[in-house]
């Protein structure tokens, strides 16, 4: 490919990213004044960039369409597709420059009808990404529950200190300090009565949590609200329960509490993408949001493994194909291998997107498979229409079959995403079945592509090559043998690709589901610690740790129910009991220990080192 064309494509991509990408981070016209901040504040980074990529791909598709069919521009007013600067840009870059069409596409967004369609599409992508629905639901769940928030002990102690300091600065310090200490010491009665005093304590705790968990966020708003809370701490002790002012201040505290809760929901949902992680983080802060089993599983690892598998299989299968056909050259190999990788990636991401946005029930519907296959086939066909130089009649049919063969991977992806296997053996068995099925589909596709390309054309490059090397008689007798080899290449390509992608997706989902079933999440903790059992002191290597236990390896046997003292430089001594012990290689013992007794310092370490998800 010419360097000028490559630079043109790169420059066009930069233009779309700079001018179109930021639009995704703006609210649609209908929601413009309804929410604070930007859409990215309501979603984790992976989900945001995934849907932003879908948004950009929409414009890339439109750009490719306009580039191939420029007559579509004629339906718009001339000042849109022929702006004043258009002629100058065409003189510099040329009429066939993709960059020129990129600027025209951006100019089209100035048209009211096009802008309305773009606004509606952006709003729909926000809905699919649960912007801002995820934060709204979490906030509503907490505020609508009678016991949606139970301040943790550590925050009640901090509030007590803050109120004592505030009372010390006030002229009526003794009465005020005594009042708040009584409320905190008899908080169970205050909670039952739902008094304004306890609402104030909850609101102050929420402020403390937001300051801890959202450093650098909402700073300007928090300063004024914190000052107002300090002011209320001097007013509330002298209010009578039936006063109008008391009800007014209670409503003000409710509004402040909802604001603080929304700030925390934004932060936690942005920081913890999975439902299980969000649930644990909220729970460790004293919130009761109610746990619901969810299929919201992160598959970034599975996608990375799948991409690696697609790359390897594409490189090997194209090499084998060109070797069999006698068309192996470095330039052609790069073009075919990159095309194979790109089109399989289309199928992978389209399948994931459609499955996540269209699945409304336990089993995927027939329409999901049909729409996914069509979208993946059209994407691959458009790619080959733009990138390929095959313009013969037979090549048109071959290109269609080729695009369909790449879309087969999307079926495998949807089946893997809905397999829901909990056991490792079931995952392997399912991956084998998907591998065989995809191999069985790609084998005839590979043969059909060759037949469509060579049918009715005696001067085909493939046939010309065979004629020049084997003679007409050899070609005829070896044709079936050639088709058999092509079928085997398709079979092995489908088998390995289907198996790798299916296993990567299913195993990633299975491990996350198994982890979610544990009572407490485990953090990787590869450190040397000291165990004391009676008079014996043992050095052991920790594997992972949770707020209720630790798993470690040691060189000495520890019997079940043995009481041990654990010492480490990261947190204070903790007492534990051996719950199980298994022998590993080289006389090593794998030991599971459950903590007992007080472990506040351990929990503080887990929160500081690994996050709220763990403690």
Tab-separated table of N, CA, C and O in Angstrom, residues 77-152:
chain	number	residue	atom	x	y	z
A	77	UNK	N	-27.921	19.611	1.294
A	77	UNK	CA	-27.689	20.924	0.664
A	77	UNK	C	-26.232	21.074	0.243
A	77	UNK	O	-25.320	20.505	0.838
A	78	UNK	N	-26.010	21.876	-0.785
A	78	UNK	CA	-24.658	22.016	-1.348
A	78	UNK	C	-23.673	22.617	-0.353
A	78	UNK	O	-22.480	22.298	-0.387
A	79	UNK	N	-24.138	23.472	0.554
A	79	UNK	CA	-23.207	24.088	1.511
A	79	UNK	C	-22.706	23.085	2.544
A	79	UNK	O	-21.769	23.355	3.274
A	80	UNK	N	-23.365	21.911	2.618
A	80	UNK	CA	-22.935	20.874	3.564
A	80	UNK	C	-21.816	20.041	2.975
A	80	UNK	O	-20.767	19.838	3.587
A	81	UNK	N	-22.014	19.548	1.741
A	81	UNK	CA	-20.983	18.676	1.155
A	81	UNK	C	-20.030	19.423	0.230
A	81	UNK	O	-19.071	18.837	-0.277
A	82	UNK	N	-20.325	20.706	-0.015
A	82	UNK	CA	-19.395	21.531	-0.789
A	82	UNK	C	-19.150	22.848	-0.047
A	82	UNK	O	-19.530	23.931	-0.504
A	83	UNK	N	-18.522	22.788	1.121
A	83	UNK	CA	-18.285	24.004	1.897
A	83	UNK	C	-17.250	24.899	1.210
A	83	UNK	O	-16.581	24.494	0.248
A	84	UNK	N	-17.111	26.106	1.741
A	84	UNK	CA	-16.190	27.083	1.141
A	84	UNK	C	-14.754	26.578	1.121
A	84	UNK	O	-13.986	26.870	0.199
A	85	UNK	N	-14.385	25.831	2.174
A	85	UNK	CA	-13.008	25.365	2.259
A	85	UNK	C	-12.777	24.080	1.448
A	85	UNK	O	-11.665	23.579	1.360
A	86	UNK	N	-13.872	23.506	0.887
A	86	UNK	CA	-13.769	22.211	0.224
A	86	UNK	C	-12.814	22.202	-0.949
A	86	UNK	O	-11.972	21.316	-1.083
A	87	UNK	N	-12.934	23.207	-1.833
A	87	UNK	CA	-12.074	23.235	-3.026
A	87	UNK	C	-10.603	23.346	-2.667
A	87	UNK	O	-9.737	22.709	-3.280
A	88	UNK	N	-10.303	24.185	-1.666
A	88	UNK	CA	-8.904	24.337	-1.249
A	88	UNK	C	-8.350	23.026	-0.708
A	88	UNK	O	-7.206	22.647	-0.996
A	89	UNK	N	-9.165	22.300	0.053
A	89	UNK	CA	-8.719	21.026	0.625
A	89	UNK	C	-8.533	19.977	-0.457
A	89	UNK	O	-7.580	19.185	-0.420
A	90	UNK	N	-9.436	19.964	-1.444
A	90	UNK	CA	-9.322	19.005	-2.542
A	90	UNK	C	-8.061	19.260	-3.362
A	90	UNK	O	-7.377	18.326	-3.796
A	91	UNK	N	-7.723	20.535	-3.549
A	91	UNK	CA	-6.504	20.856	-4.306
A	91	UNK	C	-5.263	20.339	-3.602
A	91	UNK	O	-4.301	19.903	-4.238
A	92	UNK	N	-5.271	20.389	-2.278
A	92	UNK	CA	-4.102	19.952	-1.509
A	92	UNK	C	-4.030	18.432	-1.420
A	92	UNK	O	-2.975	17.826	-1.637
A	93	UNK	N	-5.166	17.782	-1.117
A	93	UNK	CA	-5.172	16.349	-0.821
A	93	UNK	C	-5.647	15.491	-1.981
A	93	UNK	O	-5.398	14.279	-1.993
A	94	UNK	N	-6.373	16.079	-2.922
A	94	UNK	CA	-6.894	15.306	-4.043
A	94	UNK	C	-8.335	14.887	-3.824
A	94	UNK	O	-8.811	14.790	-2.693
A	95	UNK	N	-9.035	14.609	-4.925
A	95	UNK	CA	-10.458	14.281	-4.850
A	95	UNK	C	-10.717	12.966	-4.131
A	95	UNK	O	-11.758	12.787	-3.503
A	96	UNK	N	-9.815	12.016	-4.234
A	96	UNK	CA	-10.021	10.682	-3.652
A	96	UNK	C	-9.443	10.549	-2.242
A	96	UNK	O	-9.297	9.441	-1.729
A	97	UNK	N	-9.126	11.659	-1.614
A	97	UNK	CA	-8.560	11.606	-0.272
A	97	UNK	C	-9.637	11.253	0.763
A	97	UNK	O	-10.731	11.837	0.767
A	98	UNK	N	-9.337	10.296	1.627
A	98	UNK	CA	-10.269	9.909	2.700
A	98	UNK	C	-10.413	11.057	3.690
A	98	UNK	O	-11.477	11.259	4.280
A	99	UNK	N	-9.357	11.830	3.872
A	99	UNK	CA	-9.397	12.958	4.809
A	99	UNK	C	-10.448	13.978	4.386
A	99	UNK	O	-11.149	14.549	5.225
A	100	UNK	N	-10.562	14.220	3.065
A	100	UNK	CA	-11.578	15.153	2.567
A	100	UNK	C	-12.967	14.674	2.951
A	100	UNK	O	-13.814	15.442	3.429
A	101	UNK	N	-13.216	13.378	2.787
A	101	UNK	CA	-14.526	12.822	3.141
A	101	UNK	C	-14.743	12.846	4.656
A	101	UNK	O	-15.880	12.951	5.121
A	102	UNK	N	-13.653	12.744	5.438
A	102	UNK	CA	-13.783	12.843	6.895
A	102	UNK	C	-14.288	14.224	7.295
A	102	UNK	O	-15.186	14.357	8.140
A	103	UNK	N	-13.725	15.249	6.695
A	103	UNK	CA	-14.194	16.611	6.989
A	103	UNK	C	-15.632	16.815	6.508
A	103	UNK	O	-16.424	17.506	7.161
A	104	UNK	N	-15.970	16.221	5.372
A	104	UNK	CA	-17.351	16.318	4.908
A	104	UNK	C	-18.315	15.651	5.879
A	104	UNK	O	-19.416	16.158	6.138
A	105	UNK	N	-17.910	14.490	6.426
A	105	UNK	CA	-18.749	13.790	7.391
A	105	UNK	C	-18.971	14.642	8.638
A	105	UNK	O	-20.089	14.713	9.177
A	106	UNK	N	-17.910	15.295	9.108
A	106	UNK	CA	-18.038	16.175	10.269
A	106	UNK	C	-18.960	17.355	9.943
A	106	UNK	O	-19.783	17.762	10.768
A	107	UNK	N	-18.837	17.877	8.719
A	107	UNK	CA	-19.696	18.984	8.302
A	107	UNK	C	-21.159	18.562	8.260
A	107	UNK	O	-22.055	19.348	8.578
A	108	UNK	N	-21.407	17.289	7.894
A	108	UNK	CA	-22.787	16.787	7.837
A	108	UNK	C	-23.485	16.859	9.191
A	108	UNK	O	-24.707	16.981	9.263
A	109	UNK	N	-22.701	16.776	10.269
A	109	UNK	CA	-23.304	16.834	11.611
A	109	UNK	C	-23.919	18.195	11.891
A	109	UNK	O	-24.677	18.354	12.851
A	110	UNK	N	-23.583	19.192	11.076
A	110	UNK	CA	-24.215	20.495	11.219
A	110	UNK	C	-25.621	20.538	10.652
A	110	UNK	O	-26.387	21.474	10.938
A	111	UNK	N	-25.983	19.539	9.855
A	111	UNK	CA	-27.344	19.443	9.333
A	111	UNK	C	-28.297	18.999	10.441
A	111	UNK	O	-28.002	18.056	11.185
A	112	UNK	N	-29.444	19.643	10.586
A	112	UNK	CA	-30.353	19.370	11.709
A	112	UNK	C	-30.844	17.923	11.716
A	112	UNK	O	-30.909	17.290	12.768
A	113	UNK	N	-31.195	17.395	10.556
A	113	UNK	CA	-31.712	16.026	10.506
A	113	UNK	C	-30.631	15.010	10.858
A	113	UNK	O	-30.870	14.050	11.597
A	114	UNK	N	-29.436	15.224	10.326
A	114	UNK	CA	-28.321	14.319	10.649
A	114	UNK	C	-27.966	14.419	12.128
A	114	UNK	O	-27.730	13.406	12.803
A	115	UNK	N	-27.952	15.647	12.668
A	115	UNK	CA	-27.639	15.848	14.085
A	115	UNK	C	-28.669	15.173	14.976
A	115	UNK	O	-28.331	14.623	16.033
A	116	UNK	N	-29.947	15.198	14.559
A	116	UNK	CA	-30.995	14.555	15.353
A	116	UNK	C	-30.809	13.039	15.384
A	116	UNK	O	-30.978	12.399	16.433
A	117	UNK	N	-30.450	12.458	14.217
A	117	UNK	CA	-30.202	11.008	14.163
A	117	UNK	C	-28.998	10.641	15.026
A	117	UNK	O	-29.015	9.653	15.778
A	118	UNK	N	-27.920	11.452	14.910
A	118	UNK	CA	-26.719	11.200	15.727
A	118	UNK	C	-27.036	11.315	17.212
A	118	UNK	O	-26.560	10.514	18.025
A	119	UNK	N	-27.847	12.295	17.600
A	119	UNK	CA	-28.221	12.483	19.002
A	119	UNK	C	-28.999	11.283	19.521
A	119	UNK	O	-28.760	10.804	20.647
A	120	UNK	N	-29.935	10.778	18.716
A	120	UNK	CA	-30.732	9.615	19.120
A	120	UNK	C	-29.866	8.358	19.236
A	120	UNK	O	-30.033	7.557	20.166
A	121	UNK	N	-28.914	8.183	18.318
A	121	UNK	CA	-28.021	7.020	18.359
A	121	UNK	C	-27.099	7.081	19.582
A	121	UNK	O	-26.878	6.069	20.254
A	122	UNK	N	-26.582	8.268	19.873
A	122	UNK	CA	-25.729	8.428	21.058
A	122	UNK	C	-26.521	8.143	22.337
A	122	UNK	O	-26.014	7.504	23.266
A	123	UNK	N	-27.754	8.613	22.389
A	123	UNK	CA	-28.591	8.348	23.569
A	123	UNK	C	-28.873	6.852	23.720
A	123	UNK	O	-28.853	6.318	24.838
A	124	UNK	N	-29.096	6.162	22.592
A	124	UNK	CA	-29.328	4.720	22.660
A	124	UNK	C	-28.083	3.971	23.150
A	124	UNK	O	-28.183	3.045	23.969
A	125	UNK	N	-26.907	4.375	22.687
A	125	UNK	CA	-25.667	3.736	23.167
A	125	UNK	C	-25.481	3.993	24.661
A	125	UNK	O	-25.020	3.113	25.395
A	126	UNK	N	-25.814	5.193	25.130
A	126	UNK	CA	-25.749	5.483	26.562
A	126	UNK	C	-26.682	4.559	27.342
A	126	UNK	O	-26.325	4.077	28.433
A	127	UNK	N	-27.858	4.308	26.802
A	127	UNK	CA	-28.805	3.418	27.477
A	127	UNK	C	-28.259	2.004	27.547
A	127	UNK	O	-28.357	1.334	28.576
A	128	UNK	N	-27.694	1.527	26.442
A	128	UNK	CA	-27.108	0.185	26.445
A	128	UNK	C	-25.936	0.092	27.419
A	128	UNK	O	-25.700	-0.956	28.025
A	129	UNK	N	-25.192	1.183	27.566
A	129	UNK	CA	-24.064	1.205	28.502
A	129	UNK	C	-24.512	1.468	29.935
A	129	UNK	O	-23.679	1.513	30.834
A	130	UNK	N	-25.828	1.648	30.142
A	130	UNK	CA	-26.418	1.917	31.465
A	130	UNK	C	-25.919	3.244	32.038
A	130	UNK	O	-25.574	3.340	33.210
A	131	UNK	N	-25.836	4.239	31.167
A	131	UNK	CA	-25.493	5.603	31.577
A	131	UNK	C	-26.783	6.419	31.563
A	131	UNK	O	-27.402	6.549	30.503
A	132	UNK	N	-27.224	7.017	32.639
A	132	UNK	CA	-26.706	6.920	34.017
A	132	UNK	C	-27.515	5.935	34.857
A	132	UNK	O	-27.595	6.067	36.083
A	133	UNK	N	-28.144	4.962	34.197
A	133	UNK	CA	-29.092	4.079	34.867
A	133	UNK	C	-28.468	3.317	36.026
A	133	UNK	O	-29.099	3.126	37.079
A	134	UNK	N	-27.222	2.856	35.864
A	134	UNK	CA	-26.576	2.069	36.927
A	134	UNK	C	-26.452	2.877	38.217
A	134	UNK	O	-26.739	2.382	39.310
A	135	UNK	N	-26.030	4.143	38.097
A	135	UNK	CA	-25.898	5.000	39.288
A	135	UNK	C	-27.264	5.329	39.869
A	135	UNK	O	-27.450	5.315	41.094
A	136	UNK	N	-28.239	5.590	39.020
A	136	UNK	CA	-29.585	5.907	39.502
A	136	UNK	C	-30.185	4.741	40.276
A	136	UNK	O	-30.784	4.926	41.343
A	137	UNK	N	-30.029	3.520	39.747
A	137	UNK	CA	-30.589	2.348	40.419
A	137	UNK	C	-29.937	2.117	41.772
A	137	UNK	O	-30.627	1.818	42.760
A	138	UNK	N	-28.618	2.223	41.837
A	138	UNK	CA	-27.921	2.017	43.110
A	138	UNK	C	-28.334	3.081	44.125
A	138	UNK	O	-28.584	2.777	45.301
A	139	UNK	N	-28.420	4.332	43.694
A	139	UNK	CA	-28.825	5.416	44.606
A	139	UNK	C	-30.235	5.194	45.114
A	139	UNK	O	-30.516	5.343	46.312
A	140	UNK	N	-31.138	4.810	44.192
A	140	UNK	CA	-32.534	4.578	44.580
A	140	UNK	C	-32.650	3.407	45.544
A	140	UNK	O	-33.423	3.452	46.506
A	141	UNK	N	-31.883	2.351	45.292
A	141	UNK	CA	-31.947	1.160	46.148
A	141	UNK	C	-31.557	1.498	47.580
A	141	UNK	O	-32.178	1.026	48.541
A	142	UNK	N	-30.531	2.316	47.739
A	142	UNK	CA	-30.069	2.681	49.083
A	142	UNK	C	-31.051	3.632	49.761
A	142	UNK	O	-31.437	3.428	50.924
A	143	UNK	N	-31.478	4.664	49.060
A	143	UNK	CA	-32.320	5.694	49.690
A	143	UNK	C	-33.737	5.193	49.969
A	143	UNK	O	-34.405	5.699	50.867
A	144	UNK	N	-34.213	4.192	49.212
A	144	UNK	CA	-35.576	3.692	49.414
A	144	UNK	C	-35.676	2.652	50.517
A	144	UNK	O	-36.776	2.286	50.925
A	145	UNK	N	-34.536	2.147	50.988
A	145	UNK	CA	-34.550	1.147	52.066
A	145	UNK	C	-34.567	1.834	53.425
A	145	UNK	O	-33.903	2.855	53.621
A	146	UNK	N	-35.318	1.253	54.362
A	146	UNK	CA	-35.366	1.810	55.718
A	146	UNK	C	-33.997	1.742	56.386
A	146	UNK	O	-33.611	2.648	57.125
A	147	UNK	N	-33.276	0.659	56.133
A	147	UNK	CA	-31.935	0.496	56.710
A	147	UNK	C	-30.899	0.426	55.590
A	147	UNK	O	-30.030	-0.440	55.583
A	148	UNK	N	-31.019	1.352	54.645
A	148	UNK	CA	-30.115	1.330	53.500
A	148	UNK	C	-28.685	1.670	53.853
A	148	UNK	O	-27.765	1.319	53.121
A	149	UNK	N	-28.481	2.342	55.006
A	149	UNK	CA	-27.125	2.717	55.407
A	149	UNK	C	-26.973	2.574	56.906
A	149	UNK	O	-27.733	3.139	57.683
A	150	UNK	N	-26.001	1.768	57.307
A	150	UNK	CA	-25.630	1.593	58.713
A	150	UNK	C	-24.182	2.050	58.875
A	150	UNK	O	-23.261	1.351	58.448
A	151	UNK	N	-23.955	3.227	59.423
A	151	UNK	CA	-22.584	3.746	59.501
A	151	UNK	C	-21.633	2.780	60.194
A	151	UNK	O	-21.936	2.304	61.297
A	152	UNK	N	-20.507	2.451	59.594
A	152	UNK	CA	-19.516	1.589	60.245
A	152	UNK	C	-18.965	2.249	61.516
A	152	UNK	O	-18.944	3.480	61.648
